[in-house]
Coordinates of C-alpha atoms in Angstrom, one line a residue:
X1 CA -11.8 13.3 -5.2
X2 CA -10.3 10.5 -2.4
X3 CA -7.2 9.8 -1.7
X4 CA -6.0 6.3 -0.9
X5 CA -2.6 6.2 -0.2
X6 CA -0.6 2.9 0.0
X7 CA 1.9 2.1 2.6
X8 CA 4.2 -0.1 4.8
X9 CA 7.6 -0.9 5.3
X10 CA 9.8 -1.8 2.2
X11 CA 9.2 -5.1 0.3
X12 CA 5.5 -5.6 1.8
X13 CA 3.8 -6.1 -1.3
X14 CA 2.3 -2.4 -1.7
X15 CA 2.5 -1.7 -5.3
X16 CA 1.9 -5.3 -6.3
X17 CA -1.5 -3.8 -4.6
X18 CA -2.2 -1.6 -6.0
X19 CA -1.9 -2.9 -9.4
X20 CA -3.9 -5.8 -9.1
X21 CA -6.2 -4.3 -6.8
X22 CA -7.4 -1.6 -9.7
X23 CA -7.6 -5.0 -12.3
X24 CA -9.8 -6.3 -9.4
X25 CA -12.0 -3.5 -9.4
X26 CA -12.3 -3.7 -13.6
X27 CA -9.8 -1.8 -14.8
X28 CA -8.0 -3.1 -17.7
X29 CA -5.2 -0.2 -18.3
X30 CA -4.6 2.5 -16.8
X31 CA -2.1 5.8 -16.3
X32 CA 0.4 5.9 -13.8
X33 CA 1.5 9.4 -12.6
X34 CA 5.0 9.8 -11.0
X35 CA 5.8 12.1 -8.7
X36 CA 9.5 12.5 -7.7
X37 CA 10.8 14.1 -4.6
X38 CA 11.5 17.6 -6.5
X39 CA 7.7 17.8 -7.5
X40 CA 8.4 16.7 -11.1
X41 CA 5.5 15.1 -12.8
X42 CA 5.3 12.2 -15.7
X43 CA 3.0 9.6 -17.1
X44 CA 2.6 6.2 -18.7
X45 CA -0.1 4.1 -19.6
X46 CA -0.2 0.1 -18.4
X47 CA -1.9 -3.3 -19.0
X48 CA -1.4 -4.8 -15.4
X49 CA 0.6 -7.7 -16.5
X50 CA 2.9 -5.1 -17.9
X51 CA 2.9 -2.9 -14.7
X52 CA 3.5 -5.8 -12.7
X53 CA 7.1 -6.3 -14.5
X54 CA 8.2 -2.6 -14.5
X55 CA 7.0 -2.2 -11.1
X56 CA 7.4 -4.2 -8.7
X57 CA 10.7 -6.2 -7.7
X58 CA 12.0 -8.4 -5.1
X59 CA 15.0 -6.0 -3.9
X60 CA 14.2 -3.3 -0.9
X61 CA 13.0 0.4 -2.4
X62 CA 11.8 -0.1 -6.2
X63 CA 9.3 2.1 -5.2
X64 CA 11.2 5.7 -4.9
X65 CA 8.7 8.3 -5.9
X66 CA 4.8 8.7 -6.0
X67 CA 3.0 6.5 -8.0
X68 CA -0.6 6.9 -8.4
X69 CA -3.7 5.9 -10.4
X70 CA -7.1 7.4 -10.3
X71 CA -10.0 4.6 -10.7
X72 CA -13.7 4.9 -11.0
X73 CA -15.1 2.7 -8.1
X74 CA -18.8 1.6 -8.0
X75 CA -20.6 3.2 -5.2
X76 CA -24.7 2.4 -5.5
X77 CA -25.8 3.1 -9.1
X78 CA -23.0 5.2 -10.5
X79 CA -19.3 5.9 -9.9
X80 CA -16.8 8.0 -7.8
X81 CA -13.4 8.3 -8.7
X82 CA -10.7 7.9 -6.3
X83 CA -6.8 8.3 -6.5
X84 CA -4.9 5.5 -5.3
X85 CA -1.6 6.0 -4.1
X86 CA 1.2 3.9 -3.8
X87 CA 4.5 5.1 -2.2
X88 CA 7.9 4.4 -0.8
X89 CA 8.1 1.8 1.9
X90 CA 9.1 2.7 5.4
X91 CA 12.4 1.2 6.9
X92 CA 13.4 0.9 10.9
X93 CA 15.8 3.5 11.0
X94 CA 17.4 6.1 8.9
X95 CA 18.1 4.9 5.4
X96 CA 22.1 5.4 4.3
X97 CA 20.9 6.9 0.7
X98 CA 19.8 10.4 0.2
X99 CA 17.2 9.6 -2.7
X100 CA 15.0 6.6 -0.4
X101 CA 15.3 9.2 2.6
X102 CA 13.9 11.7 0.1
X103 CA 11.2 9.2 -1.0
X104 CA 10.4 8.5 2.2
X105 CA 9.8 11.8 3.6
X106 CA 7.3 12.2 0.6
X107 CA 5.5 8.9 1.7
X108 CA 4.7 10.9 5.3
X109 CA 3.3 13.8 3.7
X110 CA 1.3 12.1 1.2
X111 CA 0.0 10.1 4.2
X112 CA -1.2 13.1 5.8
X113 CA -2.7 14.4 2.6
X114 CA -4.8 11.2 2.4
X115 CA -8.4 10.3 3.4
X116 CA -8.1 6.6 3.2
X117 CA -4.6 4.8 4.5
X118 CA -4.0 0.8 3.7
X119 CA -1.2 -0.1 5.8
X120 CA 0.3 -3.2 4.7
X121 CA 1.9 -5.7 7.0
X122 CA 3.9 -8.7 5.5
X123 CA 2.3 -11.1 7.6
X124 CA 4.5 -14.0 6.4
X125 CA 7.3 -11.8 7.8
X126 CA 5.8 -10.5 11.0
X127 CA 7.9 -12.7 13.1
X128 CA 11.4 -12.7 11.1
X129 CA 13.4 -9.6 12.3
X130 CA 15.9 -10.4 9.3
X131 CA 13.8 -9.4 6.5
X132 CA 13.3 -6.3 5.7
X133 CA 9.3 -6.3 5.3
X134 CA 9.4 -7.8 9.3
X135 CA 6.9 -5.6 11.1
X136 CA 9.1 -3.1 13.2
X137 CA 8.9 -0.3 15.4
X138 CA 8.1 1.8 12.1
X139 CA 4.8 -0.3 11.6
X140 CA 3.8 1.1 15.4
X141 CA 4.6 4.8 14.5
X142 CA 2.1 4.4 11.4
X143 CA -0.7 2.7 12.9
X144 CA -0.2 5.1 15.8
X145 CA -0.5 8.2 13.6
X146 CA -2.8 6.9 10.7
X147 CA -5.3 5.2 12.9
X148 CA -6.4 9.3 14.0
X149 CA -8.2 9.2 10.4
X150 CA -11.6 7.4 9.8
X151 CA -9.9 5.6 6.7
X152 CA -7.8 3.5 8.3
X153 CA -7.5 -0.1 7.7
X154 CA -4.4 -3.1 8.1
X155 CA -3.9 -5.5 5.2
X156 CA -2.0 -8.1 6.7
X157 CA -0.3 -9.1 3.2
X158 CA 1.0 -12.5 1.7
X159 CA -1.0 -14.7 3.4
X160 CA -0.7 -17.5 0.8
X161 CA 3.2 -18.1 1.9
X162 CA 4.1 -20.1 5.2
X163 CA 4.5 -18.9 8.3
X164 CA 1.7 -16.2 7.2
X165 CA -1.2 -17.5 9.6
X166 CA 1.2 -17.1 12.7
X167 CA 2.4 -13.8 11.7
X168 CA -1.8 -13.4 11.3
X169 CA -2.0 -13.6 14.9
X170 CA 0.4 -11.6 15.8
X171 CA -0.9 -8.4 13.9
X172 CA -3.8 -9.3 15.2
X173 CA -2.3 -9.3 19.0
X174 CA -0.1 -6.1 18.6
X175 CA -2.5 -4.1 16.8
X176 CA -5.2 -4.9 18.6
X177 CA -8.6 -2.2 18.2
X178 CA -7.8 -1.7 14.5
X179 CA -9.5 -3.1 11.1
X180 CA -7.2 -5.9 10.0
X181 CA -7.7 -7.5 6.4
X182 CA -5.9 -11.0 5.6
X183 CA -5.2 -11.2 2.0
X184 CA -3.1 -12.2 -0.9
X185 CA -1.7 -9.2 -3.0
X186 CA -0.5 -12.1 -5.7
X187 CA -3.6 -14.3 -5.6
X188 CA -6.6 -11.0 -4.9
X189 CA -7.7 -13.0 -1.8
X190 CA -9.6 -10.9 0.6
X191 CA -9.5 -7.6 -2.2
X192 CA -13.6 -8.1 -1.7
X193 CA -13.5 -6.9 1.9
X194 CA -10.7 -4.3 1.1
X195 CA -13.3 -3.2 -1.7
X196 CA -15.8 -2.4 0.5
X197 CA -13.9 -0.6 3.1
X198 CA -12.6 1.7 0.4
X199 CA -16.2 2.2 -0.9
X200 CA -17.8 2.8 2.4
X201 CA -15.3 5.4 3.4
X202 CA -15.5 7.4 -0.2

């Protein structure tokens, strides 16, 4: 089976994602697994809706473990499954607390355990250094590393909030040579494109 990991700096919209991006693709509940930084393994089953609340927050580093879902994707006539992983968000810098530096160090390795990578990029951010989904010098390192895999797209994220077109452009400018997806993680905008990258490289 795939892997699809999930990631980007802190705040850029990555598990918002990957929970609408599985209802996208038909699925109307699913299991999460959660993996902490110890190994340690748990479960729980979600409508998206209810996901959405539990999950994802406005405040930097909700995400602190492993959180994945395994989806059957259509691929000609039948299905493949594929695990989709969402993870920790990167920071510029070294994080002050033990647990997010933990979380993060588990993001890099499920990175290089993965065949498919989505870096997300807040692209309504992209030119605000004070926010902490601004693309940064940690957005580089990734593309940098993940772009050595075949899997390997940009989602330039939130492009239904102002300022987003600009920050567009720019992606486009400094990442140059890569596959760059605009789209909305809230409104599904540009998951059709995403959808077929994913299936074309499963």
């Amino acid at each position: 089976m795939k892997r699809c990991a999930i990631i980007g700096k802190t705040n850029a919209g990555k598990t918002l994602f990957l929970i609408n991006f599985a209802e996208y693709l038909g699925v109307k509940s699913f299991d999460v697994e959660f993996i902490d930084n110890e190994g340690s393994k748990t479960s729980e089953k979600f409508i998206p809706k209810t996901a959405i609340s539990r999950l994802v927050d406005k405040n930097p580093h909700k995400t602190r473990c492993i959180q994945s879902i395994i989806i059957n994707v259509p691929v000609g006539k039948g299905k493949k499954k594929i695990k989709i992983i969402d993870t920790s968000g990167f920071i510029d810098g070294i994080h002050p607390n033990v647990e997010v530096r933990k979380a993060i160090s588990q993001t890099l390795t499920t990175v290089r355990d993965s065949d498919i990578i989505l870096h997300i990029i807040d692209a309504s951010a992209a030119k605000n250094k004070d926010l902490p989904s601004s693309m940064g010098e940690v957005d580089y390192q990734i593309a940098q590393f993940a772009q050595l895999k075949k899997g390997y797209a940009i989602l330039a994220n939130k492009m239904d909030l102002s300022g987003a077109n600009e920050g567009f452009e720019k992606i486009k400018q400094e990442f140059s040579g890569n596959l760059i997806f605009p789209i909305s993680a809230l409104h599904k905008t540009g998951f059709k494109e995403v959808k077929i990258f994913v299936i074309h490289n499963i």
